[in-house]
PDB file of C-alpha atoms in Angstrom:
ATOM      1  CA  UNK A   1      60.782 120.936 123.673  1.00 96.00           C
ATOM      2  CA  UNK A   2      63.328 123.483 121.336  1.00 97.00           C
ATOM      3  CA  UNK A   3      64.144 126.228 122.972  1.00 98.00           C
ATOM      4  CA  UNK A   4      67.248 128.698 122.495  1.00 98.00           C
ATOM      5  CA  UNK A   5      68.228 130.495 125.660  1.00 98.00           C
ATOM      6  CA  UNK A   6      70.616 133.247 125.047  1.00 98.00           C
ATOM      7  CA  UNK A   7      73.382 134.714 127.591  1.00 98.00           C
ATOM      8  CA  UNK A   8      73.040 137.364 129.734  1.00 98.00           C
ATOM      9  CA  UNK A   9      72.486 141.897 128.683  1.00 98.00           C
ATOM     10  CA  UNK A  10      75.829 142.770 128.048  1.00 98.00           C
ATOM     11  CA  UNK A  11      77.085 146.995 129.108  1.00 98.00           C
ATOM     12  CA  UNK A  12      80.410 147.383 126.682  1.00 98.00           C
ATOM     13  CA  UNK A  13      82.660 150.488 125.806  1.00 98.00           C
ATOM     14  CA  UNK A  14      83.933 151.314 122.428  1.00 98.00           C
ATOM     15  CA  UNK A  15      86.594 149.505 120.884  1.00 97.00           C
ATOM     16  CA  UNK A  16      85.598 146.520 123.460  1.00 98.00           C
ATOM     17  CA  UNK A  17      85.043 142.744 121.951  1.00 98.00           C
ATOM     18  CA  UNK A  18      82.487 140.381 122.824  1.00 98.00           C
ATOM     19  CA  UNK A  19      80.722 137.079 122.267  1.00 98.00           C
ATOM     20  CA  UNK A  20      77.541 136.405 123.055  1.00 98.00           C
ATOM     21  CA  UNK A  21      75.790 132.585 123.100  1.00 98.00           C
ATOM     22  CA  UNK A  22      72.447 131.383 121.982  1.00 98.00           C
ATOM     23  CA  UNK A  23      72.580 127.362 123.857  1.00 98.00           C
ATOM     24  CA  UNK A  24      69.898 125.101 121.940  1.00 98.00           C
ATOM     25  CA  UNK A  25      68.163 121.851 123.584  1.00 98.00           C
ATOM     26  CA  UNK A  26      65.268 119.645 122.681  1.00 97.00           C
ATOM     27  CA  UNK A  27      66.204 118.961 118.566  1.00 97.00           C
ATOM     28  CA  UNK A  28      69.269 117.701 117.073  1.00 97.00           C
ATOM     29  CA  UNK A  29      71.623 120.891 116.815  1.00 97.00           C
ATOM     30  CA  UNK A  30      73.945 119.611 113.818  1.00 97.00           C
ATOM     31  CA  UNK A  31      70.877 119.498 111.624  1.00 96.00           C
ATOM     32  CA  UNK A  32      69.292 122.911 111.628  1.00 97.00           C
ATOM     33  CA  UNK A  33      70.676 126.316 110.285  1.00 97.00           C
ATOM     34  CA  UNK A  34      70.757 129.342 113.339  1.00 98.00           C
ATOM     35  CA  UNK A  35      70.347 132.973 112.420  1.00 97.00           C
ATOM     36  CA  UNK A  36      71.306 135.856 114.091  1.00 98.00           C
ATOM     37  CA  UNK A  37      69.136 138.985 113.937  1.00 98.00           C
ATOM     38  CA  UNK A  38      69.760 142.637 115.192  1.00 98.00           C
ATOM     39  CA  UNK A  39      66.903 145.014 116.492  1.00 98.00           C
ATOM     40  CA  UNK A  40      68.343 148.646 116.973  1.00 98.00           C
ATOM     41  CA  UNK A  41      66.099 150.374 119.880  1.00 97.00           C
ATOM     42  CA  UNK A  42      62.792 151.167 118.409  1.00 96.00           C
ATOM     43  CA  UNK A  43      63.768 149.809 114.847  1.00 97.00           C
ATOM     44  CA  UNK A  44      62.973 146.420 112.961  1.00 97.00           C
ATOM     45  CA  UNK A  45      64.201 143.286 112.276  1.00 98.00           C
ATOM     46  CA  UNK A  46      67.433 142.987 110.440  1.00 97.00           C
ATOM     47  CA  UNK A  47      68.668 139.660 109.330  1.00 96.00           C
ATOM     48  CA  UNK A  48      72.726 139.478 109.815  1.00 96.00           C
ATOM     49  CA  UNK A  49      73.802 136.020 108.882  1.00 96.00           C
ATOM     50  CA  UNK A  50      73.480 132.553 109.423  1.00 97.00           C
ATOM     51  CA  UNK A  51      75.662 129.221 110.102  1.00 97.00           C
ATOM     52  CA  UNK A  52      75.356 125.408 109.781  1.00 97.00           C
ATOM     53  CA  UNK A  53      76.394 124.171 112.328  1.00 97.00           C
ATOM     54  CA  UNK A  54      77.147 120.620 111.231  1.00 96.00           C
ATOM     55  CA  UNK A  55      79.962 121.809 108.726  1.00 95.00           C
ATOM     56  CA  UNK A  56      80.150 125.477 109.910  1.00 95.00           C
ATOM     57  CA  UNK A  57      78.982 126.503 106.812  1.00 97.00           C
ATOM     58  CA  UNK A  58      78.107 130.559 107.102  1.00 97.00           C
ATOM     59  CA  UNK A  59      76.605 133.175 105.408  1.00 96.00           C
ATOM     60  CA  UNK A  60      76.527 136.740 106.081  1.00 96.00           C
ATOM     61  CA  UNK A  61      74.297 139.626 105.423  1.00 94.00           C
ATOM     62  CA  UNK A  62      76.404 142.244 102.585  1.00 93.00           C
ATOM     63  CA  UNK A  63      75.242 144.697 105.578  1.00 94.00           C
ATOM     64  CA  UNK A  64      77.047 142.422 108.504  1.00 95.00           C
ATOM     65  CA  UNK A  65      80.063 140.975 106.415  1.00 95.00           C
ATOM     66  CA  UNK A  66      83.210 141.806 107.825  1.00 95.00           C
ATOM     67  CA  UNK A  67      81.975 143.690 110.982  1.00 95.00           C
ATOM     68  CA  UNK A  68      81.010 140.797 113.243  1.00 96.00           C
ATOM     69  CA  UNK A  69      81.591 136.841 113.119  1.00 98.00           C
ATOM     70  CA  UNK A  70      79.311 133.973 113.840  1.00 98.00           C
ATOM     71  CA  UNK A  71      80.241 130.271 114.583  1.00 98.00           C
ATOM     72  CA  UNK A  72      79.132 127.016 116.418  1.00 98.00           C
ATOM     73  CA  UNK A  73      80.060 124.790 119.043  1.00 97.00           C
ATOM     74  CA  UNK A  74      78.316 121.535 117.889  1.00 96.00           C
ATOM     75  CA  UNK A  75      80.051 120.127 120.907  1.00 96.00           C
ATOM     76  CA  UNK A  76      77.941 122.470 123.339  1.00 97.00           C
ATOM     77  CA  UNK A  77      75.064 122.985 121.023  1.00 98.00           C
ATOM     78  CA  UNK A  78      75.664 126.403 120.769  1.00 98.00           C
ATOM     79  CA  UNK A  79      76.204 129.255 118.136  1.00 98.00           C
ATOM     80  CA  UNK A  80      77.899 132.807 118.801  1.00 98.00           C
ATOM     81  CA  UNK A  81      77.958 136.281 117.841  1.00 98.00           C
ATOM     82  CA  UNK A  82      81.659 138.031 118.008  1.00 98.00           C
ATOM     83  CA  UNK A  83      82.518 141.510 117.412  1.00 98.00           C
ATOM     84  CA  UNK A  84      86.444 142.411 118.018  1.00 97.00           C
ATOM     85  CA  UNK A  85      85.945 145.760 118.448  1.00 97.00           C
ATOM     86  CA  UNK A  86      82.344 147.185 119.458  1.00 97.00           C
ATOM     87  CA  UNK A  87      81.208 150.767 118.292  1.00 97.00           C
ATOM     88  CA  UNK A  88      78.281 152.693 119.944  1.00 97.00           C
ATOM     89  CA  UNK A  89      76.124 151.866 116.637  1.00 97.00           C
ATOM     90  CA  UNK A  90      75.879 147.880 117.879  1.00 98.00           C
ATOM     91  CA  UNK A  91      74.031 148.994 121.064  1.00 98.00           C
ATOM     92  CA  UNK A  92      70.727 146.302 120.243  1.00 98.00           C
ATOM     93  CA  UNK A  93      68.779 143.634 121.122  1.00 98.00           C
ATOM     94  CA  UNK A  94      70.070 140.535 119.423  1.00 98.00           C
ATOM     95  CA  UNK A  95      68.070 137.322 118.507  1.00 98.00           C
ATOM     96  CA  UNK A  96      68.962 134.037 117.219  1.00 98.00           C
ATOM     97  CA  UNK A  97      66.218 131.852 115.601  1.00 98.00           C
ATOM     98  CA  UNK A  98      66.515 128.502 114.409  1.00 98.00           C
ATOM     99  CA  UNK A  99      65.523 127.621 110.516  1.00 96.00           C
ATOM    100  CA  UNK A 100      62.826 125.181 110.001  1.00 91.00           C
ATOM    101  CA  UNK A 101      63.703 122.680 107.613  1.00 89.00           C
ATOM    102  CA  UNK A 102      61.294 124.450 105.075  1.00 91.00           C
ATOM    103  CA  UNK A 103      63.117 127.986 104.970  1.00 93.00           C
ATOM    104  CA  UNK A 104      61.793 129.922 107.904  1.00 96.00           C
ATOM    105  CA  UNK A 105      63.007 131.498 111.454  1.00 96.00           C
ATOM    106  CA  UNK A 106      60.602 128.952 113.687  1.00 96.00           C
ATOM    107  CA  UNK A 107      62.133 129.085 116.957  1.00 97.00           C
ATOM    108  CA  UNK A 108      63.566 131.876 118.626  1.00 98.00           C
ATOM    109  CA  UNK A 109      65.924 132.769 121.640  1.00 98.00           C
ATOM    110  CA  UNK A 110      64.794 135.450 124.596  1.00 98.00           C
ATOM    111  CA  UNK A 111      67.155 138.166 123.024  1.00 98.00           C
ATOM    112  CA  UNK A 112      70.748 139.757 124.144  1.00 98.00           C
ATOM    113  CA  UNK A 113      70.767 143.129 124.821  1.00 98.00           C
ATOM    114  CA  UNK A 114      74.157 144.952 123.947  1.00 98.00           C
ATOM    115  CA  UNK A 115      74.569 148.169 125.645  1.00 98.00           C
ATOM    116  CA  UNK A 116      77.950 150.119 123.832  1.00 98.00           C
ATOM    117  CA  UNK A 117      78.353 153.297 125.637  1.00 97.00           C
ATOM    118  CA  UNK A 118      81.379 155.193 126.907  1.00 95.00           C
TER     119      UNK A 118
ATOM    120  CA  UNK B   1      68.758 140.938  97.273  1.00 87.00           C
ATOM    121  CA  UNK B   2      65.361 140.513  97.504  1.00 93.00           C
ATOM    122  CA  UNK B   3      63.751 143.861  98.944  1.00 96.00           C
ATOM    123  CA  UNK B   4      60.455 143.560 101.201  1.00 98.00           C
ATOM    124  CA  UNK B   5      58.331 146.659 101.418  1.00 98.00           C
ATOM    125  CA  UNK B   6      55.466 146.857 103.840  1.00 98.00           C
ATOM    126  CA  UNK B   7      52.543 149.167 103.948  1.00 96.00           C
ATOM    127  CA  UNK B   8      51.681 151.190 105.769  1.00 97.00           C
ATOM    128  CA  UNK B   9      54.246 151.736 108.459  1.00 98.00           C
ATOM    129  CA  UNK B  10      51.329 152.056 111.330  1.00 98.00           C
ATOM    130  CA  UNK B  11      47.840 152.248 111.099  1.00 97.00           C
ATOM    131  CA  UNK B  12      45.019 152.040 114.348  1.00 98.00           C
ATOM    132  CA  UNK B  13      42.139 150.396 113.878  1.00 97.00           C
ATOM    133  CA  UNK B  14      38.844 150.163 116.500  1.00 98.00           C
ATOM    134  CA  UNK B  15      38.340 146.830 118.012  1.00 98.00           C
ATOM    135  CA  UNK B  16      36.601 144.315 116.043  1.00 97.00           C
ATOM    136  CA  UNK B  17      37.495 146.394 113.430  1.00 98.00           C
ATOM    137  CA  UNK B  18      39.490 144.551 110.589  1.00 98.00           C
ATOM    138  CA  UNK B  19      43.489 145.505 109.706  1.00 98.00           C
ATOM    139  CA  UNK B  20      45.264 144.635 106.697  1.00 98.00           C
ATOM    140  CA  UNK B  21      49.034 144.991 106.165  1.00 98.00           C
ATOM    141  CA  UNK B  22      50.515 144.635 103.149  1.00 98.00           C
ATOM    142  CA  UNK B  23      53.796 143.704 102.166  1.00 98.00           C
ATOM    143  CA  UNK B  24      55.396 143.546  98.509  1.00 98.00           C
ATOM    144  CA  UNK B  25      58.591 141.610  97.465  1.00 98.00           C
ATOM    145  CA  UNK B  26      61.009 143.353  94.939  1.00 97.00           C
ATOM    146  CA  UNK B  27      61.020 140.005  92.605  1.00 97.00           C
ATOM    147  CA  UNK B  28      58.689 136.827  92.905  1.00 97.00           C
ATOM    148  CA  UNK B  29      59.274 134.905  95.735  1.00 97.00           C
ATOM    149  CA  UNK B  30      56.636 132.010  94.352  1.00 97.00           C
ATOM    150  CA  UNK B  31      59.105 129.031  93.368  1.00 96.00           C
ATOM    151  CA  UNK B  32      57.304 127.492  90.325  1.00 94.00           C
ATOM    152  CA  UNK B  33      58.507 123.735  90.767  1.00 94.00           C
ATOM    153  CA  UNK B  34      56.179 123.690  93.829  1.00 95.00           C
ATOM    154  CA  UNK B  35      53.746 126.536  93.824  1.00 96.00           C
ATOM    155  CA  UNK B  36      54.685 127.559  96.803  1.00 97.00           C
ATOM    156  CA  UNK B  37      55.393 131.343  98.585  1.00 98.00           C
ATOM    157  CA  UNK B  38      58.552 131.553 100.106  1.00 98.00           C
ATOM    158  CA  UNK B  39      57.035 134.329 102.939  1.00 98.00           C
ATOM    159  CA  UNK B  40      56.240 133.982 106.422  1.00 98.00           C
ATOM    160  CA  UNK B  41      54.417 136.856 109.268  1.00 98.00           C
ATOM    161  CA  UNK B  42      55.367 137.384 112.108  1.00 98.00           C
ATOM    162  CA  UNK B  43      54.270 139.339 115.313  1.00 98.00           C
ATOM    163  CA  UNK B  44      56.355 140.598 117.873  1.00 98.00           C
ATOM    164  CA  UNK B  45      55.003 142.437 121.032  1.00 98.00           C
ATOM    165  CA  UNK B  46      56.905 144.642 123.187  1.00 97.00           C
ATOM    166  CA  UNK B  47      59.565 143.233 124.698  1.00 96.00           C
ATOM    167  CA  UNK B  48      59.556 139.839 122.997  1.00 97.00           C
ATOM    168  CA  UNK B  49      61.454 138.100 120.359  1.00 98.00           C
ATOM    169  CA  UNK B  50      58.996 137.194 117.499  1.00 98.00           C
ATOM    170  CA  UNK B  51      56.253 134.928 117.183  1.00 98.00           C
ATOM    171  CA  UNK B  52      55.794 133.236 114.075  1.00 97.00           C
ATOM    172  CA  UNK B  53      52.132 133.461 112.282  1.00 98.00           C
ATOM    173  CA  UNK B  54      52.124 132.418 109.086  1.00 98.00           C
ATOM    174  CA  UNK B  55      54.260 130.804 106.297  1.00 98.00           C
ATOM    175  CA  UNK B  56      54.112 129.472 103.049  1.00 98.00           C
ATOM    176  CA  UNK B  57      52.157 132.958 102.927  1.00 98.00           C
ATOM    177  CA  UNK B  58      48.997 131.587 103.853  1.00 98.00           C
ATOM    178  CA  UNK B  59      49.646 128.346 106.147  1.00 98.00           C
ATOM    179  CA  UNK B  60      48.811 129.488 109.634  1.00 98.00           C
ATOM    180  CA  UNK B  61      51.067 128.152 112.379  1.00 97.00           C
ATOM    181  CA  UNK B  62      49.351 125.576 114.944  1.00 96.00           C
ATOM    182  CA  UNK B  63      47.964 127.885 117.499  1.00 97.00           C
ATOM    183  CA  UNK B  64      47.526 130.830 115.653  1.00 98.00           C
ATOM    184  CA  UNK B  65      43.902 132.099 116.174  1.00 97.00           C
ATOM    185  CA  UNK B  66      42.060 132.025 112.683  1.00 96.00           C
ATOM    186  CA  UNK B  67      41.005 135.630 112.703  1.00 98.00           C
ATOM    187  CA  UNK B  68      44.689 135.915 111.382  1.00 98.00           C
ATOM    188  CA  UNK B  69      44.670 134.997 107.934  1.00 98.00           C
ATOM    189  CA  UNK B  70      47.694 135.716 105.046  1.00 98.00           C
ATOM    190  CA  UNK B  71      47.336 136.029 101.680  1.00 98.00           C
ATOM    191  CA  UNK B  72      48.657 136.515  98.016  1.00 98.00           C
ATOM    192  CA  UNK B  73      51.281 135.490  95.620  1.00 98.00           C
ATOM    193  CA  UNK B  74      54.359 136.197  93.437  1.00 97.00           C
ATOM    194  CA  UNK B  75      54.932 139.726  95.112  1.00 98.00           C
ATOM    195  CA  UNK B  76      52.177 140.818  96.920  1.00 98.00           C
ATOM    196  CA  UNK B  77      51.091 139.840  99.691  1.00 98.00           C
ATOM    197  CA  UNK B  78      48.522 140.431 102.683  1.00 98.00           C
ATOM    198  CA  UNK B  79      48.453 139.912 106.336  1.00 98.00           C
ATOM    199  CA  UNK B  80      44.746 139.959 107.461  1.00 98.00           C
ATOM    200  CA  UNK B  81      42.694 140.243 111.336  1.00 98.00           C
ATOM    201  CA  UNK B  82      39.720 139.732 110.880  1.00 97.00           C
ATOM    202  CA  UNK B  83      38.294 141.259 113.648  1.00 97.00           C
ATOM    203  CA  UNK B  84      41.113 143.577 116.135  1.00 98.00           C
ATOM    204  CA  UNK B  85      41.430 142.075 119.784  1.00 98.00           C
ATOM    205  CA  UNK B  86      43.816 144.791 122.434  1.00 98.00           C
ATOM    206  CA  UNK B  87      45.946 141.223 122.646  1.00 98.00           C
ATOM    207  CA  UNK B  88      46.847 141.816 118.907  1.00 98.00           C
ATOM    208  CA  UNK B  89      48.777 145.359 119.443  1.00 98.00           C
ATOM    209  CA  UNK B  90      52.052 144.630 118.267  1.00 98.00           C
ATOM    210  CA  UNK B  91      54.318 145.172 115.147  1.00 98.00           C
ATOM    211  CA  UNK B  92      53.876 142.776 112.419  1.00 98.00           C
ATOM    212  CA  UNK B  93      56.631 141.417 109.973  1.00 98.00           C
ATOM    213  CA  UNK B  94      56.947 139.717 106.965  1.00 98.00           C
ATOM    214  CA  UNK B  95      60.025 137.669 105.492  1.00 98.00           C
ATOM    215  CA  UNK B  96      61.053 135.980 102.759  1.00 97.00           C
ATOM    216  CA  UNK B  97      62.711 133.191 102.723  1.00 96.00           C
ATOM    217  CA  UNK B  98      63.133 132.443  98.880  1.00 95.00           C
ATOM    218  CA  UNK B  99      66.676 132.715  98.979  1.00 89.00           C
ATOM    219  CA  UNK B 100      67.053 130.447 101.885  1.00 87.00           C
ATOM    220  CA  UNK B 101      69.347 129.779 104.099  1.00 89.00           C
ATOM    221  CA  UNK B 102      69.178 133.941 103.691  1.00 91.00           C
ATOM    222  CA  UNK B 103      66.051 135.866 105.026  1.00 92.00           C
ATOM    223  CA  UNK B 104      64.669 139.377 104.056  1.00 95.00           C
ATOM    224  CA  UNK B 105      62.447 141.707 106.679  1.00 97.00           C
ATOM    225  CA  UNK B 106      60.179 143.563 105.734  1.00 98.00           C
ATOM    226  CA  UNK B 107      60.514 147.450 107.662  1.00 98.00           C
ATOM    227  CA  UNK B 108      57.487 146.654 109.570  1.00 98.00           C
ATOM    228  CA  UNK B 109      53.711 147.677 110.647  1.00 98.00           C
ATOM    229  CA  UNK B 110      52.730 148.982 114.031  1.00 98.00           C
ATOM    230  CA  UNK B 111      49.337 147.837 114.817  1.00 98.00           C
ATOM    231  CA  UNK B 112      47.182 149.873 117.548  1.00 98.00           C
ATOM    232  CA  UNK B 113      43.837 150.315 118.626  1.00 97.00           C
ATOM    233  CA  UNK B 114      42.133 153.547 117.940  1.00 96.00           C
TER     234      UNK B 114
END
């Protein structure tokens, strides 16, 4: 069974970092794309990037690039999501999804919930 | 960047009633070598990540009931129920994924019961 369980809500100040996980189990890790997707409170779905975690190939949305970093542990079977210094506009809910093959976000973790508040 | 637009941003529609979301790409996200729509729906409830529907714009995912149907091509597309049920209150999304490994969200659609 796939599933992506995601680390614990997270309460941050300004300025903070952090890393959050998404851990996958039940497919081969090395062979499927994760992506990374940001819901502000009572917003949509925003995609923010993506990585391979075989070769750590990664690709970032124009919107993300340069505020945040993702990467993979292929020995853990995990991927991250790193800021270095957290601003009260990255207070969300974040998701990571795994690609099917074919293009599309088929799995999905339970969500991280950033809180950034002074 | 590919742009998705849905329409309309809410609408509430009586039970067994039928809703129809609509969501339009800003170029053609129909690859020609294969005839096939890079766009997928998806429905997300409160309080839970997203649940995939639909891809390939019309393929429903095992386990999706049929009264959820998707439609369209090249740019426009449609997200259909058929007939309302309270379980279906929930915001519905559409992506492309034309340019994969990058996806696109569209804004959108609240779904209630009126």
């Amino acid at each position: 069974e796939v599933q992506l369980v995601q680390s614990g809500a997270e309460v941050k100040k300004p300025g903070e970092s952090l890393k959050i996980s998404c851990k996958a189990s039940g497919y081969s890790f090395i062979s499927y794309w994760i992506g990374w997707v940001r819901q502000m409170p009572g917003k949509g779905l925003e995609w923010m990037g993506i990585i391979y975690p075989d070769d750590s190939d990664t690709r970032y949305s124009p919107s993300f690039e340069g505020q945040l970093t993702i990467s993979a542990d292929k020995t853990i079977s995990t991927a991250y999501l790193q800021w270095n210094s957290l601003k009260a506009s990255d207070t969300a809910m974040y998701y990571c999804a795994r690609q099917d093959g074919r293009g599309w976000p088929d799995f999905w973790g339970q969500g991280t919930l950033v809180t950034v508040s002074s | 960047d590919i742009v998705m637009t849905q329409s309309p941003d809410s609408l509430a529609v009586s039970l067994g009633e039928r809703a129809t979301i609509n969501c339009k790409s800003s170029q053609s996200v129909l690859y020609t070598s294969n005839n096939k729509n890079y766009l997928a729906w998806y429905q997300q409830k409160r309080g839970q990540p997203p649940k995939l529907l639909i891809y390939w714009a019309s393929t429903r995912e095992s386990g999706v009931p049929d009264r959820f149907s998707g439609s369209g091509s090249g740019t426009d597309f449609t997200l259909t129920i058929s007939s309302l049920r309270a379980e279906d209150v929930a915001v519905y999304y559409c992506l492309q994924y034309y340019n994969t490994p990058l996806w696109t969200f569209g804004q959108g659609t609240k779904v209630e019961i009126k």
